[in-house]
Structure formats: C-alpha cells, structure tokens
C-alpha cells in the first residue's frame, strides 16, 4: 500500500471536521479559508472533493483566494492539479503556508494581497503517523525489521523531494529559490519578502 493510498484510507475512516464551510463563491472568485472562527483546519481530502464539486458547478470561477496554514501534502497536490486543470488564478489573503503553497503555485496569475505572507518549510511526517504506516503495511511491503523500513524511508524521502523540486520548476519558479525552501525546518517557517517572491517567479502578476 502506497503512502498516498494509506492517507486516503485514513480519511475515509476518519474524515476531517472542517466541512465545506471553508469554501464560498463570490462571482467569478472562490474563497478557500481553512481558518474558521480562529481555528486552523488542515487541508484535507474533503477539501479536494469540495473544490472539484464547486468548480464543476460554477464554471465561471476563474480565481481562487487562499487563506490556510497548510495540511495534508497529498491533498494539497491534488488541489493544485485541479487549479491547473481549471486554469485558475490564485491569490493569497493573510497567509498561505506549508502545503498551501503547492495549491497557490498551481495558479496561472499568482498574486498576494498586501500585508499577506507565503510560508515555506521542509515537509514533515509525524512520528505517530510513521508508526501507524509501518504497522499497517509492513507485511505487505515485506519489511522484516524497522531497519528495512528506515531504508525505505530514505529512498521515499528523496523521491518526495524530487517531486516537489520538479513541481517548482514546472511552475516556472527558480531552482535556486526551490532549494532555499528545503532549508527551513517545520518549526522555522520561512516568509520571503515580496521582491524575492517576484524575482523567483513565485508571484506572477
């Protein structure tokens, strides 16, 4: 079982509580806000389904406003695929950090409201989730010990970094900037200034 399939399975068993209140349509603009009543919800697979459904029901939508502190990496990648497929522009309001950045980069025209910020850091995998994944898949994967699993993690991590790096290049973000996003830890979010974001091709007016 792949990591992606495992995460989707967990979503089906334990759906998030953010619900569709994250989304609101205003003319040709769709607002996505995962900070509801001061509570920050993770981007989830539920959001993926709601985004797709909303776009199909509202073909005139051409812009996606984003306010989020991030969430599930794989769900964010799928949201980004939808943004690309529907050829949307993206815009940051207040904050778009962590996995939210992948959704933002899917936009054709990418803007950021004055006073807002984009936040970058290395991807992470919680120890409890690693343990759950190992216990659920070790027989199928043939891991005879945690050392076999650790070896797999090294290979998988390198593949994930390459996927992210290729995505940055696909979205015309400079390679130098993409490398810098790997330097900030999850506890040390990097918020580049607007000029650096523009020079790197992250913001595209």
mmCIF file with all atom_site columns, C-alpha atoms in Angstrom:
data_model
loop_
_atom_site.group_PDB
_atom_site.id
_atom_site.type_symbol
_atom_site.label_atom_id
_atom_site.label_alt_id
_atom_site.label_comp_id
_atom_site.label_asym_id
_atom_site.label_entity_id
_atom_site.label_seq_id
_atom_site.pdbx_PDB_ins_code
_atom_site.Cartn_x
_atom_site.Cartn_y
_atom_site.Cartn_z
_atom_site.occupancy
_atom_site.B_iso_or_equiv
_atom_site.pdbx_formal_charge
_atom_site.auth_seq_id
_atom_site.auth_comp_id
_atom_site.auth_asym_id
_atom_site.auth_atom_id
_atom_site.pdbx_PDB_model_num
ATOM 1   C CA . UNK A 1 1   ? 0.000   0.000  0.000   1.00 0.00 ? 1   UNK A CA 1
ATOM 2   C CA . UNK A 1 2   ? 1.440   3.362  -1.020  1.00 0.00 ? 2   UNK A CA 1
ATOM 3   C CA . UNK A 1 3   ? 1.664   6.253  1.404   1.00 0.00 ? 3   UNK A CA 1
ATOM 4   C CA . UNK A 1 4   ? -0.970  8.095  -0.639  1.00 0.00 ? 4   UNK A CA 1
ATOM 5   C CA . UNK A 1 5   ? -3.438  5.190  -0.526  1.00 0.00 ? 5   UNK A CA 1
ATOM 6   C CA . UNK A 1 6   ? -2.856  4.826  3.211   1.00 0.00 ? 6   UNK A CA 1
ATOM 7   C CA . UNK A 1 7   ? -3.644  8.503  3.824   1.00 0.00 ? 7   UNK A CA 1
ATOM 8   C CA . UNK A 1 8   ? -6.788  8.340  1.688   1.00 0.00 ? 8   UNK A CA 1
ATOM 9   C CA . UNK A 1 9   ? -7.879  5.246  3.640   1.00 0.00 ? 9   UNK A CA 1
ATOM 10  C CA . UNK A 1 10  ? -7.459  7.148  6.919   1.00 0.00 ? 10  UNK A CA 1
ATOM 11  C CA . UNK A 1 11  ? -9.550  9.989  5.520   1.00 0.00 ? 11  UNK A CA 1
ATOM 12  C CA . UNK A 1 12  ? -12.357 7.602  4.624   1.00 0.00 ? 12  UNK A CA 1
ATOM 13  C CA . UNK A 1 13  ? -12.268 6.115  8.125   1.00 0.00 ? 13  UNK A CA 1
ATOM 14  C CA . UNK A 1 14  ? -11.793 9.420  9.950   1.00 0.00 ? 14  UNK A CA 1
ATOM 15  C CA . UNK A 1 15  ? -12.982 12.343 7.801   1.00 0.00 ? 15  UNK A CA 1
ATOM 16  C CA . UNK A 1 16  ? -11.911 15.828 8.836   1.00 0.00 ? 16  UNK A CA 1
ATOM 17  C CA . UNK A 1 17  ? -14.247 18.194 10.637  1.00 0.00 ? 17  UNK A CA 1
ATOM 18  C CA . UNK A 1 18  ? -13.511 21.263 8.501   1.00 0.00 ? 18  UNK A CA 1
ATOM 19  C CA . UNK A 1 19  ? -16.560 20.593 6.273   1.00 0.00 ? 19  UNK A CA 1
ATOM 20  C CA . UNK A 1 20  ? -17.496 22.689 3.277   1.00 0.00 ? 20  UNK A CA 1
ATOM 21  C CA . UNK A 1 21  ? -17.627 25.900 5.296   1.00 0.00 ? 21  UNK A CA 1
ATOM 22  C CA . UNK A 1 22  ? -14.085 26.507 4.039   1.00 0.00 ? 22  UNK A CA 1
ATOM 23  C CA . UNK A 1 23  ? -15.425 27.469 0.592   1.00 0.00 ? 23  UNK A CA 1
ATOM 24  C CA . UNK A 1 24  ? -17.534 30.400 -0.573  1.00 0.00 ? 24  UNK A CA 1
ATOM 25  C CA . UNK A 1 25  ? -18.274 31.644 -4.100  1.00 0.00 ? 25  UNK A CA 1
ATOM 26  C CA . UNK A 1 26  ? -18.344 35.358 -4.877  1.00 0.00 ? 26  UNK A CA 1
ATOM 27  C CA . UNK A 1 27  ? -18.979 35.974 -8.572  1.00 0.00 ? 27  UNK A CA 1
ATOM 28  C CA . UNK A 1 28  ? -16.048 34.547 -10.529 1.00 0.00 ? 28  UNK A CA 1
ATOM 29  C CA . UNK A 1 29  ? -13.964 34.119 -7.353  1.00 0.00 ? 29  UNK A CA 1
ATOM 30  C CA . UNK A 1 30  ? -13.816 31.148 -4.984  1.00 0.00 ? 30  UNK A CA 1
ATOM 31  C CA . UNK A 1 31  ? -12.597 31.805 -1.456  1.00 0.00 ? 31  UNK A CA 1
ATOM 32  C CA . UNK A 1 32  ? -10.876 28.962 0.378   1.00 0.00 ? 32  UNK A CA 1
ATOM 33  C CA . UNK A 1 33  ? -10.275 29.668 4.056   1.00 0.00 ? 33  UNK A CA 1
ATOM 34  C CA . UNK A 1 34  ? -9.239  26.833 6.361   1.00 0.00 ? 34  UNK A CA 1
ATOM 35  C CA . UNK A 1 35  ? -9.018  29.148 9.371   1.00 0.00 ? 35  UNK A CA 1
ATOM 36  C CA . UNK A 1 36  ? -12.587 29.116 10.656  1.00 0.00 ? 36  UNK A CA 1
ATOM 37  C CA . UNK A 1 37  ? -13.594 31.144 13.743  1.00 0.00 ? 37  UNK A CA 1
ATOM 38  C CA . UNK A 1 38  ? -9.953  31.376 14.769  1.00 0.00 ? 38  UNK A CA 1
ATOM 39  C CA . UNK A 1 39  ? -9.404  27.616 14.454  1.00 0.00 ? 39  UNK A CA 1
ATOM 40  C CA . UNK A 1 40  ? -6.942  26.408 11.811  1.00 0.00 ? 40  UNK A CA 1
ATOM 41  C CA . UNK A 1 41  ? -8.040  23.234 9.997   1.00 0.00 ? 41  UNK A CA 1
ATOM 42  C CA . UNK A 1 42  ? -5.687  21.165 7.884   1.00 0.00 ? 42  UNK A CA 1
ATOM 43  C CA . UNK A 1 43  ? -6.121  20.998 4.125   1.00 0.00 ? 43  UNK A CA 1
ATOM 44  C CA . UNK A 1 44  ? -7.769  17.601 3.640   1.00 0.00 ? 44  UNK A CA 1
ATOM 45  C CA . UNK A 1 45  ? -9.128  15.207 1.037   1.00 0.00 ? 45  UNK A CA 1
ATOM 46  C CA . UNK A 1 46  ? -12.559 16.510 1.909   1.00 0.00 ? 46  UNK A CA 1
ATOM 47  C CA . UNK A 1 47  ? -11.377 19.882 0.599   1.00 0.00 ? 47  UNK A CA 1
ATOM 48  C CA . UNK A 1 48  ? -10.235 18.237 -2.628  1.00 0.00 ? 48  UNK A CA 1
ATOM 49  C CA . UNK A 1 49  ? -13.696 16.839 -3.270  1.00 0.00 ? 49  UNK A CA 1
ATOM 50  C CA . UNK A 1 50  ? -15.400 20.100 -2.340  1.00 0.00 ? 50  UNK A CA 1
ATOM 51  C CA . UNK A 1 51  ? -13.082 22.126 -4.589  1.00 0.00 ? 51  UNK A CA 1
ATOM 52  C CA . UNK A 1 52  ? -13.757 19.859 -7.549  1.00 0.00 ? 52  UNK A CA 1
ATOM 53  C CA . UNK A 1 53  ? -17.501 19.859 -6.968  1.00 0.00 ? 53  UNK A CA 1
ATOM 54  C CA . UNK A 1 54  ? -17.633 23.640 -6.587  1.00 0.00 ? 54  UNK A CA 1
ATOM 55  C CA . UNK A 1 55  ? -15.643 24.268 -9.767  1.00 0.00 ? 55  UNK A CA 1
ATOM 56  C CA . UNK A 1 56  ? -17.822 21.909 -11.776 1.00 0.00 ? 56  UNK A CA 1
ATOM 57  C CA . UNK A 1 57  ? -20.979 23.612 -10.518 1.00 0.00 ? 57  UNK A CA 1
ATOM 58  C CA . UNK A 1 58  ? -19.592 27.106 -11.123 1.00 0.00 ? 58  UNK A CA 1
ATOM 59  C CA . UNK A 1 59  ? -17.805 27.142 -14.498 1.00 0.00 ? 59  UNK A CA 1
ATOM 60  C CA . UNK A 1 60  ? -17.357 30.934 -14.393 1.00 0.00 ? 60  UNK A CA 1
ATOM 61  C CA . UNK A 1 61  ? -14.904 30.735 -11.483 1.00 0.00 ? 61  UNK A CA 1
ATOM 62  C CA . UNK A 1 62  ? -11.515 31.968 -12.635 1.00 0.00 ? 62  UNK A CA 1
ATOM 63  C CA . UNK A 1 63  ? -9.785  32.892 -9.372  1.00 0.00 ? 63  UNK A CA 1
ATOM 64  C CA . UNK A 1 64  ? -9.069  31.115 -6.095  1.00 0.00 ? 64  UNK A CA 1
ATOM 65  C CA . UNK A 1 65  ? -8.354  33.115 -2.929  1.00 0.00 ? 65  UNK A CA 1
ATOM 66  C CA . UNK A 1 66  ? -6.310  31.166 -0.392  1.00 0.00 ? 66  UNK A CA 1
ATOM 67  C CA . UNK A 1 67  ? -6.085  31.517 3.382   1.00 0.00 ? 67  UNK A CA 1
ATOM 68  C CA . UNK A 1 68  ? -4.533  28.463 5.026   1.00 0.00 ? 68  UNK A CA 1
ATOM 69  C CA . UNK A 1 69  ? -1.678  27.290 7.226   1.00 0.00 ? 69  UNK A CA 1
ATOM 70  C CA . UNK A 1 70  ? -1.367  24.048 5.253   1.00 0.00 ? 70  UNK A CA 1
ATOM 71  C CA . UNK A 1 71  ? -2.247  20.441 5.916   1.00 0.00 ? 71  UNK A CA 1
ATOM 72  C CA . UNK A 1 72  ? -2.032  17.147 4.077   1.00 0.00 ? 72  UNK A CA 1
ATOM 73  C CA . UNK A 1 73  ? 0.662   17.281 1.383   1.00 0.00 ? 73  UNK A CA 1
ATOM 74  C CA . UNK A 1 74  ? -1.030  14.805 -0.946  1.00 0.00 ? 74  UNK A CA 1
ATOM 75  C CA . UNK A 1 75  ? -4.408  16.519 -0.700  1.00 0.00 ? 75  UNK A CA 1
ATOM 76  C CA . UNK A 1 76  ? -2.701  19.837 -1.447  1.00 0.00 ? 76  UNK A CA 1
ATOM 77  C CA . UNK A 1 77  ? -1.029  18.376 -4.515  1.00 0.00 ? 77  UNK A CA 1
ATOM 78  C CA . UNK A 1 78  ? -4.396  17.160 -5.776  1.00 0.00 ? 78  UNK A CA 1
ATOM 79  C CA . UNK A 1 79  ? -5.941  20.568 -5.143  1.00 0.00 ? 79  UNK A CA 1
ATOM 80  C CA . UNK A 1 80  ? -3.076  22.064 -7.148  1.00 0.00 ? 80  UNK A CA 1
ATOM 81  C CA . UNK A 1 81  ? -3.845  19.668 -10.011 1.00 0.00 ? 81  UNK A CA 1
ATOM 82  C CA . UNK A 1 82  ? -7.434  20.938 -10.024 1.00 0.00 ? 82  UNK A CA 1
ATOM 83  C CA . UNK A 1 83  ? -6.273  24.561 -10.035 1.00 0.00 ? 83  UNK A CA 1
ATOM 84  C CA . UNK A 1 84  ? -4.045  23.808 -13.026 1.00 0.00 ? 84  UNK A CA 1
ATOM 85  C CA . UNK A 1 85  ? -6.718  21.834 -14.858 1.00 0.00 ? 85  UNK A CA 1
ATOM 86  C CA . UNK A 1 86  ? -9.340  24.566 -14.410 1.00 0.00 ? 86  UNK A CA 1
ATOM 87  C CA . UNK A 1 87  ? -6.756  27.211 -15.341 1.00 0.00 ? 87  UNK A CA 1
ATOM 88  C CA . UNK A 1 88  ? -7.396  29.348 -12.267 1.00 0.00 ? 88  UNK A CA 1
ATOM 89  C CA . UNK A 1 89  ? -5.546  32.383 -10.972 1.00 0.00 ? 89  UNK A CA 1
ATOM 90  C CA . UNK A 1 90  ? -4.563  32.230 -7.306  1.00 0.00 ? 90  UNK A CA 1
ATOM 91  C CA . UNK A 1 91  ? -4.306  34.932 -4.665  1.00 0.00 ? 91  UNK A CA 1
ATOM 92  C CA . UNK A 1 92  ? -3.121  34.878 -1.051  1.00 0.00 ? 92  UNK A CA 1
ATOM 93  C CA . UNK A 1 93  ? -5.186  36.634 1.609   1.00 0.00 ? 93  UNK A CA 1
ATOM 94  C CA . UNK A 1 94  ? -3.475  36.927 5.004   1.00 0.00 ? 94  UNK A CA 1
ATOM 95  C CA . UNK A 1 95  ? -1.490  33.675 4.883   1.00 0.00 ? 95  UNK A CA 1
ATOM 96  C CA . UNK A 1 96  ? -0.746  30.668 2.688   1.00 0.00 ? 96  UNK A CA 1
ATOM 97  C CA . UNK A 1 97  ? 1.855   28.467 4.326   1.00 0.00 ? 97  UNK A CA 1
ATOM 98  C CA . UNK A 1 98  ? 3.281   24.967 4.179   1.00 0.00 ? 98  UNK A CA 1
ATOM 99  C CA . UNK A 1 99  ? 1.255   22.680 1.881   1.00 0.00 ? 99  UNK A CA 1
ATOM 100 C CA . UNK A 1 100 ? -0.982  25.595 0.862   1.00 0.00 ? 100 UNK A CA 1
ATOM 101 C CA . UNK A 1 101 ? 1.920   26.897 -1.239  1.00 0.00 ? 101 UNK A CA 1
ATOM 102 C CA . UNK A 1 102 ? 1.538   23.956 -3.634  1.00 0.00 ? 102 UNK A CA 1
ATOM 103 C CA . UNK A 1 103 ? -2.072  24.978 -4.281  1.00 0.00 ? 103 UNK A CA 1
ATOM 104 C CA . UNK A 1 104 ? -1.003  28.584 -4.796  1.00 0.00 ? 104 UNK A CA 1
ATOM 105 C CA . UNK A 1 105 ? 1.679   27.634 -7.321  1.00 0.00 ? 105 UNK A CA 1
ATOM 106 C CA . UNK A 1 106 ? -0.961  25.923 -9.454  1.00 0.00 ? 106 UNK A CA 1
ATOM 107 C CA . UNK A 1 107 ? -2.307  29.338 -10.454 1.00 0.00 ? 107 UNK A CA 1
ATOM 108 C CA . UNK A 1 108 ? -1.625  30.971 -13.800 1.00 0.00 ? 108 UNK A CA 1
ATOM 109 C CA . UNK A 1 109 ? -1.570  34.513 -12.430 1.00 0.00 ? 109 UNK A CA 1
ATOM 110 C CA . UNK A 1 110 ? -0.330  34.362 -8.830  1.00 0.00 ? 110 UNK A CA 1
ATOM 111 C CA . UNK A 1 111 ? -0.815  37.349 -6.562  1.00 0.00 ? 111 UNK A CA 1
ATOM 112 C CA . UNK A 1 112 ? -0.562  38.165 -2.867  1.00 0.00 ? 112 UNK A CA 1
ATOM 113 C CA . UNK A 1 113 ? -2.647  40.759 -1.067  1.00 0.00 ? 113 UNK A CA 1
ATOM 114 C CA . UNK A 1 114 ? -0.536  43.468 0.566   1.00 0.00 ? 114 UNK A CA 1
ATOM 115 C CA . UNK A 1 115 ? 0.262   42.558 4.158   1.00 0.00 ? 115 UNK A CA 1
ATOM 116 C CA . UNK A 1 116 ? -0.115  38.828 3.480   1.00 0.00 ? 116 UNK A CA 1
ATOM 117 C CA . UNK A 1 117 ? 2.608   36.191 3.557   1.00 0.00 ? 117 UNK A CA 1
ATOM 118 C CA . UNK A 1 118 ? 3.698   32.934 1.961   1.00 0.00 ? 118 UNK A CA 1
ATOM 119 C CA . UNK A 1 119 ? 5.361   30.420 4.277   1.00 0.00 ? 119 UNK A CA 1
ATOM 120 C CA . UNK A 1 120 ? 7.800   27.680 3.227   1.00 0.00 ? 120 UNK A CA 1
ATOM 121 C CA . UNK A 1 121 ? 9.423   24.802 5.092   1.00 0.00 ? 121 UNK A CA 1
ATOM 122 C CA . UNK A 1 122 ? 10.563  21.210 4.683   1.00 0.00 ? 122 UNK A CA 1
ATOM 123 C CA . UNK A 1 123 ? 7.860   18.564 4.518   1.00 0.00 ? 123 UNK A CA 1
ATOM 124 C CA . UNK A 1 124 ? 7.369   16.534 7.685   1.00 0.00 ? 124 UNK A CA 1
ATOM 125 C CA . UNK A 1 125 ? 5.914   13.202 8.728   1.00 0.00 ? 125 UNK A CA 1
ATOM 126 C CA . UNK A 1 126 ? 4.765   12.866 12.353  1.00 0.00 ? 126 UNK A CA 1
ATOM 127 C CA . UNK A 1 127 ? 6.260   10.002 14.337  1.00 0.00 ? 127 UNK A CA 1
ATOM 128 C CA . UNK A 1 128 ? 2.795   8.680  15.239  1.00 0.00 ? 128 UNK A CA 1
ATOM 129 C CA . UNK A 1 129 ? 1.836   8.575  11.556  1.00 0.00 ? 129 UNK A CA 1
ATOM 130 C CA . UNK A 1 130 ? 5.094   6.847  10.656  1.00 0.00 ? 130 UNK A CA 1
ATOM 131 C CA . UNK A 1 131 ? 4.414   4.198  13.293  1.00 0.00 ? 131 UNK A CA 1
ATOM 132 C CA . UNK A 1 132 ? 0.848   3.711  12.050  1.00 0.00 ? 132 UNK A CA 1
ATOM 133 C CA . UNK A 1 133 ? 2.002   3.375  8.442   1.00 0.00 ? 133 UNK A CA 1
ATOM 134 C CA . UNK A 1 134 ? 4.700   0.874  9.385   1.00 0.00 ? 134 UNK A CA 1
ATOM 135 C CA . UNK A 1 135 ? 2.342   -1.312 11.412  1.00 0.00 ? 135 UNK A CA 1
ATOM 136 C CA . UNK A 1 136 ? -0.332  -1.232 8.709   1.00 0.00 ? 136 UNK A CA 1
ATOM 137 C CA . UNK A 1 137 ? 1.922   -2.033 5.737   1.00 0.00 ? 137 UNK A CA 1
ATOM 138 C CA . UNK A 1 138 ? 4.969   -3.958 6.993   1.00 0.00 ? 138 UNK A CA 1
ATOM 139 C CA . UNK A 1 139 ? 3.595   -7.354 5.970   1.00 0.00 ? 139 UNK A CA 1
ATOM 140 C CA . UNK A 1 140 ? 2.524   -6.230 2.504   1.00 0.00 ? 140 UNK A CA 1
ATOM 141 C CA . UNK A 1 141 ? 5.860   -4.481 1.937   1.00 0.00 ? 141 UNK A CA 1
ATOM 142 C CA . UNK A 1 142 ? 7.908   -7.368 3.327   1.00 0.00 ? 142 UNK A CA 1
ATOM 143 C CA . UNK A 1 143 ? 9.744   -5.288 5.913   1.00 0.00 ? 143 UNK A CA 1
ATOM 144 C CA . UNK A 1 144 ? 11.300  -7.725 8.373   1.00 0.00 ? 144 UNK A CA 1
ATOM 145 C CA . UNK A 1 145 ? 12.542  -5.027 10.737  1.00 0.00 ? 145 UNK A CA 1
ATOM 146 C CA . UNK A 1 146 ? 12.351  -1.301 11.405  1.00 0.00 ? 146 UNK A CA 1
ATOM 147 C CA . UNK A 1 147 ? 15.738  -1.065 9.695   1.00 0.00 ? 147 UNK A CA 1
ATOM 148 C CA . UNK A 1 148 ? 14.216  -2.280 6.422   1.00 0.00 ? 148 UNK A CA 1
ATOM 149 C CA . UNK A 1 149 ? 11.544  0.352  6.892   1.00 0.00 ? 149 UNK A CA 1
ATOM 150 C CA . UNK A 1 150 ? 14.151  3.026  7.642   1.00 0.00 ? 150 UNK A CA 1
ATOM 151 C CA . UNK A 1 151 ? 15.956  2.157  4.412   1.00 0.00 ? 151 UNK A CA 1
ATOM 152 C CA . UNK A 1 152 ? 12.686  2.570  2.511   1.00 0.00 ? 152 UNK A CA 1
ATOM 153 C CA . UNK A 1 153 ? 12.082  5.945  4.184   1.00 0.00 ? 153 UNK A CA 1
ATOM 154 C CA . UNK A 1 154 ? 15.454  7.228  2.921   1.00 0.00 ? 154 UNK A CA 1
ATOM 155 C CA . UNK A 1 155 ? 14.549  6.290  -0.664  1.00 0.00 ? 155 UNK A CA 1
ATOM 156 C CA . UNK A 1 156 ? 10.989  7.599  -0.358  1.00 0.00 ? 156 UNK A CA 1
ATOM 157 C CA . UNK A 1 157 ? 12.132  10.919 1.096   1.00 0.00 ? 157 UNK A CA 1
ATOM 158 C CA . UNK A 1 158 ? 14.488  11.503 -1.813  1.00 0.00 ? 158 UNK A CA 1
ATOM 159 C CA . UNK A 1 159 ? 11.676  10.764 -4.271  1.00 0.00 ? 159 UNK A CA 1
ATOM 160 C CA . UNK A 1 160 ? 9.333   13.178 -2.489  1.00 0.00 ? 160 UNK A CA 1
ATOM 161 C CA . UNK A 1 161 ? 11.935  15.962 -2.536  1.00 0.00 ? 161 UNK A CA 1
ATOM 162 C CA . UNK A 1 162 ? 12.440  15.387 -6.274  1.00 0.00 ? 162 UNK A CA 1
ATOM 163 C CA . UNK A 1 163 ? 8.680   15.543 -6.912  1.00 0.00 ? 163 UNK A CA 1
ATOM 164 C CA . UNK A 1 164 ? 8.447   18.879 -5.106  1.00 0.00 ? 164 UNK A CA 1
ATOM 165 C CA . UNK A 1 165 ? 11.510  20.269 -6.876  1.00 0.00 ? 165 UNK A CA 1
ATOM 166 C CA . UNK A 1 166 ? 10.176  19.262 -10.295 1.00 0.00 ? 166 UNK A CA 1
ATOM 167 C CA . UNK A 1 167 ? 6.864   20.930 -9.468  1.00 0.00 ? 167 UNK A CA 1
ATOM 168 C CA . UNK A 1 168 ? 8.576   24.212 -8.636  1.00 0.00 ? 168 UNK A CA 1
ATOM 169 C CA . UNK A 1 169 ? 10.398  24.103 -11.974 1.00 0.00 ? 169 UNK A CA 1
ATOM 170 C CA . UNK A 1 170 ? 7.194   23.172 -13.833 1.00 0.00 ? 170 UNK A CA 1
ATOM 171 C CA . UNK A 1 171 ? 5.542   26.273 -12.360 1.00 0.00 ? 171 UNK A CA 1
ATOM 172 C CA . UNK A 1 172 ? 8.499   28.402 -13.533 1.00 0.00 ? 172 UNK A CA 1
ATOM 173 C CA . UNK A 1 173 ? 9.920   29.017 -10.064 1.00 0.00 ? 173 UNK A CA 1
ATOM 174 C CA . UNK A 1 174 ? 13.697  29.401 -9.989  1.00 0.00 ? 174 UNK A CA 1
ATOM 175 C CA . UNK A 1 175 ? 15.698  26.354 -8.939  1.00 0.00 ? 175 UNK A CA 1
ATOM 176 C CA . UNK A 1 176 ? 17.740  28.442 -6.505  1.00 0.00 ? 176 UNK A CA 1
ATOM 177 C CA . UNK A 1 177 ? 14.570  29.501 -4.710  1.00 0.00 ? 177 UNK A CA 1
ATOM 178 C CA . UNK A 1 178 ? 13.252  25.926 -4.660  1.00 0.00 ? 178 UNK A CA 1
ATOM 179 C CA . UNK A 1 179 ? 16.438  24.801 -2.923  1.00 0.00 ? 179 UNK A CA 1
ATOM 180 C CA . UNK A 1 180 ? 16.042  27.533 -0.292  1.00 0.00 ? 180 UNK A CA 1
ATOM 181 C CA . UNK A 1 181 ? 12.580  26.205 0.587   1.00 0.00 ? 181 UNK A CA 1
ATOM 182 C CA . UNK A 1 182 ? 14.271  22.994 1.770   1.00 0.00 ? 182 UNK A CA 1
ATOM 183 C CA . UNK A 1 183 ? 16.390  24.806 4.325   1.00 0.00 ? 183 UNK A CA 1
ATOM 184 C CA . UNK A 1 184 ? 13.669  25.912 6.738   1.00 0.00 ? 184 UNK A CA 1
ATOM 185 C CA . UNK A 1 185 ? 12.501  23.331 9.266   1.00 0.00 ? 185 UNK A CA 1
ATOM 186 C CA . UNK A 1 186 ? 8.828   22.852 10.128  1.00 0.00 ? 186 UNK A CA 1
ATOM 187 C CA . UNK A 1 187 ? 9.437   24.820 13.343  1.00 0.00 ? 187 UNK A CA 1
ATOM 188 C CA . UNK A 1 188 ? 11.128  27.679 11.488  1.00 0.00 ? 188 UNK A CA 1
ATOM 189 C CA . UNK A 1 189 ? 8.784   28.849 8.723   1.00 0.00 ? 189 UNK A CA 1
ATOM 190 C CA . UNK A 1 190 ? 10.445  30.978 6.034   1.00 0.00 ? 190 UNK A CA 1
ATOM 191 C CA . UNK A 1 191 ? 8.465   34.019 4.871   1.00 0.00 ? 191 UNK A CA 1
ATOM 192 C CA . UNK A 1 192 ? 10.292  35.648 1.937   1.00 0.00 ? 192 UNK A CA 1
ATOM 193 C CA . UNK A 1 193 ? 9.688   39.291 1.098   1.00 0.00 ? 193 UNK A CA 1
ATOM 194 C CA . UNK A 1 194 ? 7.530   40.173 -1.889  1.00 0.00 ? 194 UNK A CA 1
ATOM 195 C CA . UNK A 1 195 ? 10.525  41.239 -4.018  1.00 0.00 ? 195 UNK A CA 1
ATOM 196 C CA . UNK A 1 196 ? 12.215  37.867 -3.594  1.00 0.00 ? 196 UNK A CA 1
ATOM 197 C CA . UNK A 1 197 ? 8.956   36.067 -4.435  1.00 0.00 ? 197 UNK A CA 1
ATOM 198 C CA . UNK A 1 198 ? 8.567   38.153 -7.579  1.00 0.00 ? 198 UNK A CA 1
ATOM 199 C CA . UNK A 1 199 ? 12.187  37.680 -8.673  1.00 0.00 ? 199 UNK A CA 1
ATOM 200 C CA . UNK A 1 200 ? 11.917  33.907 -8.173  1.00 0.00 ? 200 UNK A CA 1
ATOM 201 C CA . UNK A 1 201 ? 8.721   33.622 -10.236 1.00 0.00 ? 201 UNK A CA 1
ATOM 202 C CA . UNK A 1 202 ? 6.556   32.621 -7.276  1.00 0.00 ? 202 UNK A CA 1
ATOM 203 C CA . UNK A 1 203 ? 4.363   35.702 -7.624  1.00 0.00 ? 203 UNK A CA 1
ATOM 204 C CA . UNK A 1 204 ? 3.306   36.260 -11.230 1.00 0.00 ? 204 UNK A CA 1
ATOM 205 C CA . UNK A 1 205 ? 1.350   39.480 -11.743 1.00 0.00 ? 205 UNK A CA 1
#
